Short mmCIF file of C-alpha atoms in Angstrom, two decimals:
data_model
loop_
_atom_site.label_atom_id
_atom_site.label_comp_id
_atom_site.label_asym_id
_atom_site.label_seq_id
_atom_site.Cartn_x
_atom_site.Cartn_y
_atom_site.Cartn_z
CA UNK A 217 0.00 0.00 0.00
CA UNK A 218 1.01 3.62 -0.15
CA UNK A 219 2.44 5.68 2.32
CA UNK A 220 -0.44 7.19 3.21
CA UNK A 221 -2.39 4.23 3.93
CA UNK A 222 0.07 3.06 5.83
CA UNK A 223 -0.12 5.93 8.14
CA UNK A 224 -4.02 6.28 8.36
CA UNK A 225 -3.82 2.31 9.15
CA UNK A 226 -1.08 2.27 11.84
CA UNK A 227 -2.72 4.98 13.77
CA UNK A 228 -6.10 3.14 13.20
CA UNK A 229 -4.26 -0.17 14.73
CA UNK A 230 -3.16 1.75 17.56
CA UNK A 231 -6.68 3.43 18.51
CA UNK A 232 -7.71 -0.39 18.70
CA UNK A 233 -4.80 -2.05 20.34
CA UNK A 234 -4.20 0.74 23.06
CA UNK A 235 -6.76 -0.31 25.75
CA UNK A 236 -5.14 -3.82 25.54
CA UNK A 237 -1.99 -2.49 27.05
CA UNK A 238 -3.90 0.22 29.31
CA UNK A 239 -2.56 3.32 27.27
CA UNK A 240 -4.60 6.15 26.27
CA UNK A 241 -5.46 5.62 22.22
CA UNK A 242 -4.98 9.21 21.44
CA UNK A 243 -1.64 10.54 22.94
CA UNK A 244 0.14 12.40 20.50
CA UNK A 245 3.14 10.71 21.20
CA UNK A 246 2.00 7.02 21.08
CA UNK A 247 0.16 8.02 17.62
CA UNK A 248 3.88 9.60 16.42
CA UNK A 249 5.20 5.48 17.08
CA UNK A 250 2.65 4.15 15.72
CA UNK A 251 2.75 5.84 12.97
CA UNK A 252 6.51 5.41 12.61
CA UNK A 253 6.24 1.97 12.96
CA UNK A 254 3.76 1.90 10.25
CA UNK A 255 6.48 2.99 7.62
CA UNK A 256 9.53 1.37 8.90
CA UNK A 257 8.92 -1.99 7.16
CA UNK A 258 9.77 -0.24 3.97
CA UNK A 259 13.38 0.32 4.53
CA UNK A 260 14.00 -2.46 2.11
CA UNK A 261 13.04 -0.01 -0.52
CA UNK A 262 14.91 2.76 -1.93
CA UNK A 263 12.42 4.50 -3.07
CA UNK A 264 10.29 4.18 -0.20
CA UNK A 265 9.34 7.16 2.11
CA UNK A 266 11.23 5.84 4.32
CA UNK A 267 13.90 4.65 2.58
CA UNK A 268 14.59 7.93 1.24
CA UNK A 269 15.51 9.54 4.16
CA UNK A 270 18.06 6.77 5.15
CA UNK A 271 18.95 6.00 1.68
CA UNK A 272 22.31 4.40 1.93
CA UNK A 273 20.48 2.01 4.66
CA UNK A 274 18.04 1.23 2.55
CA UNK A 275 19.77 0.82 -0.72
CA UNK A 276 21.76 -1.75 1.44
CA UNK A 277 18.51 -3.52 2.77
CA UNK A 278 16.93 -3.60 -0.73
CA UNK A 279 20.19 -5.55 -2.18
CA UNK A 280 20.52 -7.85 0.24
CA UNK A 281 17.10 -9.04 1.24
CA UNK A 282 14.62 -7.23 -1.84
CA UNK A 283 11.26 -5.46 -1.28
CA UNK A 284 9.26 -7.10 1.04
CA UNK A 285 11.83 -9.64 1.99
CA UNK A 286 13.28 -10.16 5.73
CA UNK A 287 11.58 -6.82 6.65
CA UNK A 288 8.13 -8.52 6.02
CA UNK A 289 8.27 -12.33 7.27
CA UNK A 290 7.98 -13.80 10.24
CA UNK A 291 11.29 -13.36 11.30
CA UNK A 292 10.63 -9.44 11.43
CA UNK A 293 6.96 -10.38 13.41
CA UNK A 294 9.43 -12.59 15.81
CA UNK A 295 11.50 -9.45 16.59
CA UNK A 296 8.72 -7.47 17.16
CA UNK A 297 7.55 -9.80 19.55
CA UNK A 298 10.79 -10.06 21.11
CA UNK A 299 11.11 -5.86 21.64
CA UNK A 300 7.86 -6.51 23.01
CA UNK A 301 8.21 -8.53 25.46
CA UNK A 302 11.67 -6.94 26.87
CA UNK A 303 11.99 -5.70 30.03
CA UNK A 304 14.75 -3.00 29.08
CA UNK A 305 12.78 -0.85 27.23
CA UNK A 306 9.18 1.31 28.43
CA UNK A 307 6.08 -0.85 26.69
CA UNK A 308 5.05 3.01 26.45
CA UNK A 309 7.78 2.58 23.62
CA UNK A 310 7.75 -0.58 22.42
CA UNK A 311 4.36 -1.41 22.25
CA UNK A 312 2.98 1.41 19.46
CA UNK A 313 6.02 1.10 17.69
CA UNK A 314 5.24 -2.76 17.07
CA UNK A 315 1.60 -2.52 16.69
CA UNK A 316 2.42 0.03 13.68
CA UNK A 317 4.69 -2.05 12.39
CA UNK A 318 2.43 -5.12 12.00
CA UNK A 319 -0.26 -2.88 10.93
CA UNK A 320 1.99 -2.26 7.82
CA UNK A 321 2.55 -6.24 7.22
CA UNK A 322 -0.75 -6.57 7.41
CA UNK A 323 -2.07 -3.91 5.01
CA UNK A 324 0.37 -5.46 2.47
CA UNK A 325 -1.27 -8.81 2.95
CA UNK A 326 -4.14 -7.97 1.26
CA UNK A 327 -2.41 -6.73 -1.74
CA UNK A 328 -0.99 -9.27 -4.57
CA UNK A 329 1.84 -8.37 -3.89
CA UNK A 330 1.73 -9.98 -0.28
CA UNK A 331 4.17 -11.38 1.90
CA UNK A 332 7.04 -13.32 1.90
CA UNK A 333 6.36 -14.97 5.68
CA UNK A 334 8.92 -17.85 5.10
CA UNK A 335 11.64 -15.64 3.92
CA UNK A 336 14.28 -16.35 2.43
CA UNK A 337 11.82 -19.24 0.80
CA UNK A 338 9.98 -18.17 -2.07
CA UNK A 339 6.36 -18.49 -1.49
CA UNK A 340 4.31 -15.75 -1.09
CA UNK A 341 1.00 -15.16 1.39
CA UNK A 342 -1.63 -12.82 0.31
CA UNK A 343 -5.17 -11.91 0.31
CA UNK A 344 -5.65 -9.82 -2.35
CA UNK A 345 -8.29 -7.48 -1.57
CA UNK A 346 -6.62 -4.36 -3.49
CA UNK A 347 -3.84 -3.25 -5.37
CA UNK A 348 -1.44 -0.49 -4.25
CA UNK A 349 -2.31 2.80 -5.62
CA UNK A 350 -5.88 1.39 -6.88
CA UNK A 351 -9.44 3.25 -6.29
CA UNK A 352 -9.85 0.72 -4.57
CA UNK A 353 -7.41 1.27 -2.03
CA UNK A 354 -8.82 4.47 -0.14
CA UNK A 355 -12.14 3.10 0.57
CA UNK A 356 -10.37 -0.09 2.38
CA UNK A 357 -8.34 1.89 4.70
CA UNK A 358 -11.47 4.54 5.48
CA UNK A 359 -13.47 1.45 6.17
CA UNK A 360 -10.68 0.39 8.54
CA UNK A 361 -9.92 3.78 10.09
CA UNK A 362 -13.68 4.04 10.79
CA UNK A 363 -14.29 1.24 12.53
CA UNK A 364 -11.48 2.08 14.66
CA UNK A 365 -12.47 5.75 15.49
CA UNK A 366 -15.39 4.25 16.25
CA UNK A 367 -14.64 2.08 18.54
CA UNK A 368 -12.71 5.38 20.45
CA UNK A 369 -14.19 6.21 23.72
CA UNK A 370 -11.98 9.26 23.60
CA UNK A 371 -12.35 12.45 21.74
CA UNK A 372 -9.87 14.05 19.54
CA UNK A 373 -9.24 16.44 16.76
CA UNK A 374 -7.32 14.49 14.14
CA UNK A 375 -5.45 17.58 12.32
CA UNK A 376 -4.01 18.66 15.96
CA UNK A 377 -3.52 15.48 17.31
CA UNK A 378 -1.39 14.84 13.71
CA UNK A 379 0.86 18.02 14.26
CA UNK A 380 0.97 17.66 17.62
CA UNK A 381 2.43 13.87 17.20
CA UNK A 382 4.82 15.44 14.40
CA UNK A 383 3.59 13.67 11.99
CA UNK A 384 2.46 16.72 9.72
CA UNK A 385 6.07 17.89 10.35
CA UNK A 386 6.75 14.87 8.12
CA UNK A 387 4.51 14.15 6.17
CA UNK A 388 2.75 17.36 5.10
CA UNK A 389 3.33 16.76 1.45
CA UNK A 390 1.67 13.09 1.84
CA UNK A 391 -1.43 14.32 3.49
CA UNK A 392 -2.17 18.40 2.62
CA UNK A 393 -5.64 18.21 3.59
CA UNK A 394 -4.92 17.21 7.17
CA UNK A 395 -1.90 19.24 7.36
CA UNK A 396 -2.75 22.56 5.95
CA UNK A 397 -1.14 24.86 8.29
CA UNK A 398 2.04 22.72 8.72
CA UNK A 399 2.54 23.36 4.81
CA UNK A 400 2.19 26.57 5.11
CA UNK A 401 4.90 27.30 8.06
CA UNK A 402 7.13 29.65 7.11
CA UNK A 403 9.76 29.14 9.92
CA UNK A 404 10.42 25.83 11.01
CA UNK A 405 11.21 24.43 15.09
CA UNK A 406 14.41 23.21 15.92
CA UNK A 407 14.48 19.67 17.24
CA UNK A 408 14.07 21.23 20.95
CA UNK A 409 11.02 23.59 20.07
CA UNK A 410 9.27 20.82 18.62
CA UNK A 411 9.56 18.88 21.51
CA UNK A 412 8.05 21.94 23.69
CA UNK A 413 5.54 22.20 20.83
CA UNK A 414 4.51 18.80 21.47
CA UNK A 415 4.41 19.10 25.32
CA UNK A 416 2.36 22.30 24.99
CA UNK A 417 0.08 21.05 22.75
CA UNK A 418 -1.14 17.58 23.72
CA UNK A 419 -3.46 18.49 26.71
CA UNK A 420 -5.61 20.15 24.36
CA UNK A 421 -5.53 17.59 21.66
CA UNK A 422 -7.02 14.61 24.35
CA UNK A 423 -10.14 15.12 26.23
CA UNK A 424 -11.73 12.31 28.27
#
């Protein structure tokens, strides 16, 4: 699927999967991981959005293990498992990092395209519901994203909750209708101010 799909579904994984580990759906920050995790699968590809900004990692990636190779199988869902379940690092971490990136394995398994689980074998798993870049596509993941706003106790404003996560700091090109006034900044924040940004920001995003 696209980039932006990929976003809209790892923050729709994480509205869902956040009561399970007893952290609140909507925090800006969780929803930045999330959504991170959602596009970090692609760093086997070049031309990815991710794999842009770390190009010489992903070139590397892409040439050893191809597009949707060890990044997509079940040795990746093992390791995400595994960061899971460690006890060095804050679940407040770990946990919407992994549930958007198995949101992205699993928005690529309904594509032909599909996944290589048994990597390095050859076969391929898929239920092809759509085809990246289709028509199609769009009115899967608004299906998805609804049902998971939906089944959001909490309230939230989805264009602040966006910039206040960073993600329209990112991604403003990929999604100009949510992130209107982030494209239109004029002056930038340092790495610090965003932080502050964030801080200042999030109480008003999340209302109980």
């Amino acid at each position: 699927m696209m980039a932006g799909s990929h976003i809209a579904l790892g923050a729709a994984a994480w509205f869902v999967a956040a009561p399970r580990f007893g952290m609140p759906a909507l925090d800006p920050v969780s929803i930045g991981l999330a959504v991170f995790g959602s596009l970090l699968p692609d760093i086997d590809h070049p031309k990815s959005w991710v794999g842009k900004r770390v190009w010489p990692i992903s070139l590397i990636c892409g040439r050893i293990f191809g597009h949707r190779g060890m990044t997509h199988s079940l040795i990746a869902i093992s390791g995400c498992i595994a960061l899971l379940l460690s006890e060095q690092l804050s679940v407040a971490f770990t946990a919407p990092l992994v549930v958007g990136y198995l949101s992205h394995l699993a928005a690529d398994l309904l594509t032909p395209g599909g996944l290589r689980l048994a990597w390095p074998l050859r076969g391929v798993w898929s239920l092809p519901l759509c085809r990246t870049g289709s028509p199609f596509e769009p009115l899967v993941v608004a299906l998805v994203l609804s049902w998971a706003w939906g089944n959001t106790a909490e309230k939230f404003d989805l264009k602040d909750g966006l910039r206040a996560a960073g993600v329209c700091r990112l991604l403003a090109p990929e999604l100009p209708s949510l992130c209107e006034a982030e494209a239109v900044a004029k002056t930038p924040r340092s790495g610090w101010q965003g932080l502050a940004w964030v801080g200042e920001t999030a109480p008003a995003v999340i209302r109980r």
